[in-house]
Amino acid sequence: MNFSRFIVLSLLSLFILSCSSQYEKILASEDVDLKYKAAMDYFNNGKYDRAATLFESLSFLTYNTERDDTLKYYWALSNYRDENYISAEANLEKFIEQYPHSRFTEEARFLRLDCLFRETLDYELDPSPTYKAISAMNEFVTEYPNSKYTNECYDRLSVLQERLDNKAVEAARMYFRMEDYKASVIAFKNILKDNPDNVYREKVLYYIALSSYRYADLSIKQKQKERFLLFVDDYLNFIGEYPQSSYRKELDKLYVNAQKYLGRNSSKVVVEG
């Protein structure tokens, strides 16, 4: 190894050890002012993990003092900046409960929402975190209608609702893919019963009509007439709402087939878009 490089690495190692030793001394200290200043310095220099640890240790020394809300907010903020969103959300929630009227509360509530929003990304199969985030965001926009964060909350609410809507559609499509068309019709109709404003309403109505047709087509002869009549109702519901849909051509063909089975003249019944 080059001697000059050895010297540089040795000095760097000594510096790191010195910094580490200094940090450990501060962490063990009960000097509130020293510890508080060091925590803020670490925070301002982007060393959020060390800042969070110091703020946490300070919380036992400053409880119920005038610094307590600032310290606990920065503890949570350090977690947040360190991308430790689970700890940040928990600490922000505690801060909000303890200091509902602090100058940091509005921002703390929004940051907690952001943590909740990020947590929903890890729970594709479990909608509970999504519902929790939606509830918290609705509370925020109700309590802070003029906040600088309100529009962003509305944007995220739209994202979360779309995610739930898509999840519901995909769950219903499982029955369709299994060729259980009766269950498919019921599942898709339940989507609109639970949420008539589902953002995928056009697709839902399409699958109701398509499933209804296939259910009728595969039924025993004695049941086909009544089931094709149900398909006609579902078809007319669909084209009544979406006459220009890209699904229209496919459903029109099925409608003609159903009308032939029913012995009707399809051109007299089709509702023109």
mmCIF file of C-alpha atoms in Angstrom:
data_model
loop_
_atom_site.group_PDB
_atom_site.id
_atom_site.type_symbol
_atom_site.label_atom_id
_atom_site.label_comp_id
_atom_site.label_asym_id
_atom_site.label_seq_id
_atom_site.Cartn_x
_atom_site.Cartn_y
_atom_site.Cartn_z
ATOM 1 C CA MET A 1 0.000 0.000 0.000
ATOM 2 C CA ASN A 2 1.216 3.500 -0.851
ATOM 3 C CA PHE A 3 2.553 5.168 2.330
ATOM 4 C CA SER A 4 0.648 8.410 1.769
ATOM 5 C CA ARG A 5 -2.561 6.457 1.244
ATOM 6 C CA PHE A 6 -1.872 4.554 4.465
ATOM 7 C CA ILE A 7 -1.510 7.854 6.333
ATOM 8 C CA VAL A 8 -4.798 9.169 4.891
ATOM 9 C CA LEU A 9 -6.685 5.986 5.797
ATOM 10 C CA SER A 10 -5.185 5.983 9.285
ATOM 11 C CA LEU A 11 -6.177 9.598 9.873
ATOM 12 C CA LEU A 12 -9.670 8.896 8.532
ATOM 13 C CA SER A 13 -10.016 5.925 10.883
ATOM 14 C CA LEU A 14 -8.898 8.043 13.826
ATOM 15 C CA PHE A 15 -11.376 10.742 12.842
ATOM 16 C CA ILE A 16 -14.239 8.240 12.623
ATOM 17 C CA LEU A 17 -13.291 6.728 15.977
ATOM 18 C CA SER A 18 -13.064 10.201 17.486
ATOM 19 C CA CYS A 19 -16.513 11.133 16.124
ATOM 20 C CA SER A 20 -17.975 7.865 17.309
ATOM 21 C CA SER A 21 -16.427 8.306 20.738
ATOM 22 C CA GLN A 22 -17.724 11.869 20.924
ATOM 23 C CA TYR A 23 -21.227 10.740 19.911
ATOM 24 C CA GLU A 24 -21.230 7.988 22.550
ATOM 25 C CA LYS A 25 -20.176 10.501 25.220
ATOM 26 C CA ILE A 26 -22.965 12.890 24.234
ATOM 27 C CA LEU A 27 -25.490 10.051 24.185
ATOM 28 C CA ALA A 28 -24.477 9.030 27.722
ATOM 29 C CA SER A 29 -24.535 12.615 29.002
ATOM 30 C CA GLU A 30 -27.402 14.129 30.974
ATOM 31 C CA ASP A 31 -26.505 17.669 29.924
ATOM 32 C CA VAL A 32 -29.751 18.671 28.203
ATOM 33 C CA ASP A 33 -28.334 21.739 26.434
ATOM 34 C CA LEU A 34 -25.318 19.849 25.099
ATOM 35 C CA LYS A 35 -27.429 16.933 23.975
ATOM 36 C CA TYR A 36 -30.101 19.143 22.396
ATOM 37 C CA LYS A 37 -27.567 21.161 20.421
ATOM 38 C CA ALA A 38 -25.818 17.988 19.245
ATOM 39 C CA ALA A 39 -29.122 16.425 18.180
ATOM 40 C CA MET A 40 -30.028 19.519 16.158
ATOM 41 C CA ASP A 41 -26.553 19.591 14.606
ATOM 42 C CA TYR A 42 -26.825 15.952 13.558
ATOM 43 C CA PHE A 43 -30.307 16.628 12.170
ATOM 44 C CA ASN A 44 -29.201 19.699 10.188
ATOM 45 C CA ASN A 45 -26.266 17.735 8.777
ATOM 46 C CA GLY A 46 -28.499 14.911 7.563
ATOM 47 C CA LYS A 47 -27.399 12.346 10.170
ATOM 48 C CA TYR A 48 -30.970 11.487 11.015
ATOM 49 C CA ASP A 49 -30.375 8.121 12.674
ATOM 50 C CA ARG A 50 -28.057 9.681 15.267
ATOM 51 C CA ALA A 51 -30.354 12.662 15.691
ATOM 52 C CA ALA A 52 -33.324 10.365 16.339
ATOM 53 C CA THR A 53 -31.412 8.411 18.975
ATOM 54 C CA LEU A 54 -30.376 11.603 20.771
ATOM 55 C CA PHE A 55 -33.882 13.086 20.613
ATOM 56 C CA GLU A 56 -35.268 9.825 22.003
ATOM 57 C CA SER A 57 -32.806 9.868 24.925
ATOM 58 C CA LEU A 58 -33.615 13.542 25.543
ATOM 59 C CA SER A 59 -37.342 12.828 25.744
ATOM 60 C CA PHE A 60 -36.851 11.384 29.219
ATOM 61 C CA LEU A 61 -35.009 14.516 30.367
ATOM 62 C CA THR A 62 -37.328 17.173 28.937
ATOM 63 C CA TYR A 63 -40.720 15.646 29.697
ATOM 64 C CA ASN A 64 -43.309 18.366 30.377
ATOM 65 C CA THR A 65 -40.822 21.188 29.758
ATOM 66 C CA GLU A 66 -41.213 23.948 27.183
ATOM 67 C CA ARG A 67 -38.832 22.096 24.842
ATOM 68 C CA ASP A 68 -40.774 18.845 24.931
ATOM 69 C CA ASP A 69 -43.022 19.398 21.896
ATOM 70 C CA THR A 70 -40.112 20.599 19.733
ATOM 71 C CA LEU A 71 -37.961 17.691 20.781
ATOM 72 C CA LYS A 72 -40.643 15.052 20.193
ATOM 73 C CA TYR A 73 -41.553 16.544 16.829
ATOM 74 C CA TYR A 74 -37.927 16.479 15.694
ATOM 75 C CA TRP A 75 -37.571 12.940 16.977
ATOM 76 C CA ALA A 76 -40.416 11.867 14.703
ATOM 77 C CA LEU A 77 -39.135 14.086 11.879
ATOM 78 C CA SER A 78 -35.708 12.453 12.150
ATOM 79 C CA ASN A 79 -37.365 9.039 11.761
ATOM 80 C CA TYR A 80 -39.264 10.360 8.752
ATOM 81 C CA ARG A 81 -36.191 11.870 7.081
ATOM 82 C CA ASP A 82 -34.321 8.612 7.752
ATOM 83 C CA GLU A 83 -37.143 6.835 5.843
ATOM 84 C CA ASN A 84 -38.072 4.833 8.915
ATOM 85 C CA TYR A 85 -41.755 5.374 8.229
ATOM 86 C CA ILE A 86 -43.149 2.859 10.705
ATOM 87 C CA SER A 87 -41.347 4.505 13.644
ATOM 88 C CA ALA A 88 -42.110 7.960 12.262
ATOM 89 C CA GLU A 89 -45.841 7.242 12.035
ATOM 90 C CA ALA A 90 -45.933 5.878 15.584
ATOM 91 C CA ASN A 91 -44.017 8.858 17.011
ATOM 92 C CA LEU A 92 -46.037 11.381 15.003
ATOM 93 C CA GLU A 93 -49.265 9.848 16.275
ATOM 94 C CA LYS A 94 -48.017 10.102 19.886
ATOM 95 C CA PHE A 95 -46.935 13.696 19.299
ATOM 96 C CA ILE A 96 -50.346 14.658 17.852
ATOM 97 C CA GLU A 97 -52.150 13.076 20.806
ATOM 98 C CA GLN A 98 -49.929 14.844 23.331
ATOM 99 C CA TYR A 99 -49.741 18.208 21.549
ATOM 100 C CA PRO A 100 -52.930 18.734 19.492
ATOM 101 C CA HIS A 101 -52.371 22.529 19.421
ATOM 102 C CA SER A 102 -48.615 22.745 18.900
ATOM 103 C CA ARG A 103 -47.199 24.923 16.101
ATOM 104 C CA PHE A 104 -45.917 21.658 14.611
ATOM 105 C CA THR A 105 -49.232 19.772 14.751
ATOM 106 C CA GLU A 106 -50.558 20.526 11.255
ATOM 107 C CA GLU A 107 -47.335 19.453 9.580
ATOM 108 C CA ALA A 108 -47.031 16.459 11.920
ATOM 109 C CA ARG A 109 -50.482 15.302 10.901
ATOM 110 C CA PHE A 110 -49.660 15.586 7.227
ATOM 111 C CA LEU A 111 -46.370 13.735 7.655
ATOM 112 C CA ARG A 112 -48.223 10.974 9.468
ATOM 113 C CA LEU A 113 -50.601 10.766 6.503
ATOM 114 C CA ASP A 114 -47.621 10.452 4.211
ATOM 115 C CA CYS A 115 -46.304 7.574 6.341
ATOM 116 C CA LEU A 116 -49.694 5.863 6.212
ATOM 117 C CA PHE A 117 -49.833 6.381 2.445
ATOM 118 C CA ARG A 118 -46.404 4.804 2.013
ATOM 119 C CA GLU A 119 -47.375 1.872 4.214
ATOM 120 C CA THR A 120 -50.303 1.020 1.914
ATOM 121 C CA LEU A 121 -47.815 0.165 -0.851
ATOM 122 C CA ASP A 122 -46.649 -2.903 1.102
ATOM 123 C CA TYR A 123 -50.103 -4.404 1.643
ATOM 124 C CA GLU A 124 -51.469 -5.380 -1.754
ATOM 125 C CA LEU A 125 -53.640 -8.163 -0.353
ATOM 126 C CA ASP A 126 -54.791 -6.395 2.807
ATOM 127 C CA PRO A 127 -56.881 -3.243 2.315
ATOM 128 C CA SER A 128 -56.857 -2.320 6.032
ATOM 129 C CA PRO A 129 -53.897 0.116 5.789
ATOM 130 C CA THR A 130 -55.585 1.775 2.802
ATOM 131 C CA TYR A 131 -58.824 2.292 4.722
ATOM 132 C CA LYS A 132 -56.832 3.634 7.681
ATOM 133 C CA ALA A 133 -55.023 6.124 5.431
ATOM 134 C CA ILE A 134 -58.262 7.231 3.742
ATOM 135 C CA SER A 135 -59.938 7.817 7.113
ATOM 136 C CA ALA A 136 -56.993 9.878 8.383
ATOM 137 C CA MET A 137 -56.854 11.958 5.192
ATOM 138 C CA ASN A 138 -60.574 12.699 5.322
ATOM 139 C CA GLU A 139 -60.162 13.894 8.906
ATOM 140 C CA PHE A 140 -57.262 16.116 7.875
ATOM 141 C CA VAL A 141 -59.056 17.865 4.984
ATOM 142 C CA THR A 142 -62.090 18.388 7.234
ATOM 143 C CA GLU A 143 -60.040 19.989 10.006
ATOM 144 C CA TYR A 144 -57.608 21.869 7.735
ATOM 145 C CA PRO A 145 -59.629 22.819 4.631
ATOM 146 C CA ASN A 146 -57.267 25.716 3.827
ATOM 147 C CA SER A 147 -54.011 23.903 4.523
ATOM 148 C CA LYS A 148 -51.228 24.000 1.946
ATOM 149 C CA TYR A 149 -51.373 20.191 2.112
ATOM 150 C CA THR A 150 -55.112 19.851 1.383
ATOM 151 C CA ASN A 151 -54.850 19.492 -2.403
ATOM 152 C CA GLU A 152 -52.158 16.868 -2.043
ATOM 153 C CA CYS A 153 -54.409 14.954 0.334
ATOM 154 C CA TYR A 154 -57.219 15.006 -2.215
ATOM 155 C CA ASP A 155 -54.827 13.708 -4.883
ATOM 156 C CA ARG A 156 -53.751 10.861 -2.632
ATOM 157 C CA LEU A 157 -57.338 10.074 -1.683
ATOM 158 C CA SER A 158 -58.063 9.623 -5.395
ATOM 159 C CA VAL A 159 -55.080 7.293 -5.743
ATOM 160 C CA LEU A 160 -56.140 5.203 -2.746
ATOM 161 C CA GLN A 161 -59.772 5.002 -3.843
ATOM 162 C CA GLU A 162 -58.736 3.934 -7.327
ATOM 163 C CA ARG A 163 -56.543 1.255 -5.783
ATOM 164 C CA LEU A 164 -59.496 -0.070 -3.768
ATOM 165 C CA ASP A 165 -61.751 0.068 -6.828
ATOM 166 C CA ASN A 166 -59.229 -1.860 -8.887
ATOM 167 C CA LYS A 167 -58.802 -4.423 -6.102
ATOM 168 C CA ALA A 168 -62.559 -4.999 -6.052
ATOM 169 C CA VAL A 169 -62.668 -5.467 -9.828
ATOM 170 C CA GLU A 170 -59.771 -7.913 -9.815
ATOM 171 C CA ALA A 171 -61.390 -9.924 -7.015
ATOM 172 C CA ALA A 172 -64.617 -10.209 -9.047
ATOM 173 C CA ARG A 173 -62.681 -11.110 -12.196
ATOM 174 C CA MET A 174 -61.381 -14.169 -10.376
ATOM 175 C CA TYR A 175 -64.852 -15.721 -10.701
ATOM 176 C CA PHE A 176 -64.972 -14.775 -14.366
ATOM 177 C CA ARG A 177 -61.610 -16.424 -15.032
ATOM 178 C CA MET A 178 -62.803 -19.531 -13.176
ATOM 179 C CA GLU A 179 -65.827 -19.552 -15.557
ATOM 180 C CA ASP A 180 -68.208 -19.321 -12.600
ATOM 181 C CA TYR A 181 -70.347 -16.784 -14.427
ATOM 182 C CA LYS A 182 -73.213 -16.737 -11.936
ATOM 183 C CA ALA A 183 -70.818 -15.813 -9.124
ATOM 184 C CA SER A 184 -69.137 -13.340 -11.478
ATOM 185 C CA VAL A 185 -72.405 -11.484 -12.107
ATOM 186 C CA ILE A 186 -73.134 -11.329 -8.373
ATOM 187 C CA ALA A 187 -69.597 -10.165 -7.506
ATOM 188 C CA PHE A 188 -69.576 -7.372 -10.098
ATOM 189 C CA LYS A 189 -73.072 -6.202 -9.131
ATOM 190 C CA ASN A 190 -71.976 -6.096 -5.481
ATOM 191 C CA ILE A 191 -69.137 -3.760 -6.459
ATOM 192 C CA LEU A 192 -71.634 -1.162 -7.674
ATOM 193 C CA LYS A 193 -73.926 -1.820 -4.724
ATOM 194 C CA ASP A 194 -71.055 -0.994 -2.360
ATOM 195 C CA ASN A 195 -69.678 1.874 -4.432
ATOM 196 C CA PRO A 196 -71.775 3.139 -7.368
ATOM 197 C CA ASP A 197 -69.024 5.654 -8.215
ATOM 198 C CA ASN A 198 -66.335 3.010 -8.742
ATOM 199 C CA VAL A 199 -63.849 4.537 -11.206
ATOM 200 C CA TYR A 200 -64.026 1.333 -13.237
ATOM 201 C CA ARG A 201 -67.816 1.445 -13.540
ATOM 202 C CA GLU A 202 -67.741 0.984 -17.329
ATOM 203 C CA LYS A 203 -65.610 -2.157 -17.013
ATOM 204 C CA VAL A 204 -67.818 -3.477 -14.192
ATOM 205 C CA LEU A 205 -70.996 -3.071 -16.258
ATOM 206 C CA TYR A 206 -69.259 -4.709 -19.211
ATOM 207 C CA TYR A 207 -68.325 -7.755 -17.140
ATOM 208 C CA ILE A 208 -71.843 -7.961 -15.716
ATOM 209 C CA ALA A 209 -73.288 -8.145 -19.243
ATOM 210 C CA LEU A 210 -70.600 -10.519 -20.537
ATOM 211 C CA SER A 211 -70.892 -12.839 -17.536
ATOM 212 C CA SER A 212 -74.667 -12.740 -17.813
ATOM 213 C CA TYR A 213 -74.525 -13.793 -21.468
ATOM 214 C CA ARG A 214 -72.109 -16.654 -20.828
ATOM 215 C CA TYR A 215 -74.160 -17.832 -17.862
ATOM 216 C CA ALA A 216 -77.257 -17.951 -20.072
ATOM 217 C CA ASP A 217 -75.437 -19.545 -22.986
ATOM 218 C CA LEU A 218 -74.082 -22.387 -20.814
ATOM 219 C CA SER A 219 -77.347 -22.989 -18.964
ATOM 220 C CA ILE A 220 -79.644 -25.945 -19.495
ATOM 221 C CA LYS A 221 -82.258 -25.323 -22.183
ATOM 222 C CA GLN A 222 -85.113 -24.888 -19.710
ATOM 223 C CA LYS A 223 -83.289 -21.984 -18.018
ATOM 224 C CA GLN A 224 -81.874 -20.223 -21.053
ATOM 225 C CA LYS A 225 -84.823 -18.000 -21.949
ATOM 226 C CA GLU A 226 -85.115 -16.306 -18.562
ATOM 227 C CA ARG A 227 -81.336 -15.912 -18.364
ATOM 228 C CA PHE A 228 -80.999 -14.424 -21.834
ATOM 229 C CA LEU A 229 -83.716 -11.946 -20.832
ATOM 230 C CA LEU A 230 -81.562 -10.991 -17.834
ATOM 231 C CA PHE A 231 -78.609 -10.525 -20.181
ATOM 232 C CA VAL A 232 -80.724 -8.201 -22.350
ATOM 233 C CA ASP A 233 -81.427 -6.054 -19.287
ATOM 234 C CA ASP A 234 -77.720 -5.961 -18.414
ATOM 235 C CA TYR A 235 -76.823 -5.131 -22.021
ATOM 236 C CA LEU A 236 -79.335 -2.277 -22.160
ATOM 237 C CA ASN A 237 -78.062 -0.936 -18.828
ATOM 238 C CA PHE A 238 -74.546 -0.916 -20.243
ATOM 239 C CA ILE A 239 -75.266 0.831 -23.546
ATOM 240 C CA GLY A 240 -77.603 3.245 -21.797
ATOM 241 C CA GLU A 241 -74.634 4.547 -19.798
ATOM 242 C CA TYR A 242 -71.821 3.963 -22.283
ATOM 243 C CA PRO A 243 -73.221 4.045 -25.818
ATOM 244 C CA GLN A 244 -69.802 4.887 -27.325
ATOM 245 C CA SER A 245 -67.828 2.343 -25.305
ATOM 246 C CA SER A 246 -65.052 0.316 -26.903
ATOM 247 C CA TYR A 247 -66.844 -2.741 -25.473
ATOM 248 C CA ARG A 248 -70.029 -1.915 -27.428
ATOM 249 C CA LYS A 249 -69.181 -3.854 -30.594
ATOM 250 C CA GLU A 250 -68.523 -7.089 -28.699
ATOM 251 C CA LEU A 251 -71.690 -6.806 -26.632
ATOM 252 C CA ASP A 252 -73.775 -5.895 -29.679
ATOM 253 C CA LYS A 253 -72.889 -9.247 -31.264
ATOM 254 C CA LEU A 254 -73.883 -11.083 -28.107
ATOM 255 C CA TYR A 255 -77.118 -9.121 -28.010
ATOM 256 C CA VAL A 256 -77.960 -10.152 -31.594
ATOM 257 C CA ASN A 257 -77.304 -13.803 -30.691
ATOM 258 C CA ALA A 258 -79.544 -13.524 -27.618
ATOM 259 C CA GLN A 259 -82.324 -11.924 -29.624
ATOM 260 C CA LYS A 260 -82.147 -14.708 -32.207
ATOM 261 C CA TYR A 261 -82.539 -17.256 -29.443
ATOM 262 C CA LEU A 262 -85.500 -15.311 -28.067
ATOM 263 C CA GLY A 263 -87.029 -15.121 -31.556
ATOM 264 C CA ARG A 264 -86.921 -11.342 -31.700
ATOM 265 C CA ASN A 265 -85.902 -8.868 -34.357
ATOM 266 C CA SER A 266 -82.800 -7.330 -32.784
ATOM 267 C CA SER A 267 -82.911 -4.179 -34.921
ATOM 268 C CA LYS A 268 -86.157 -3.152 -33.243
ATOM 269 C CA VAL A 269 -84.793 -3.407 -29.764
ATOM 270 C CA VAL A 270 -81.188 -2.160 -29.874
ATOM 271 C CA VAL A 271 -80.896 1.301 -28.384
ATOM 272 C CA GLU A 272 -78.787 3.400 -30.740
ATOM 273 C CA GLY A 273 -75.916 5.297 -29.140
#
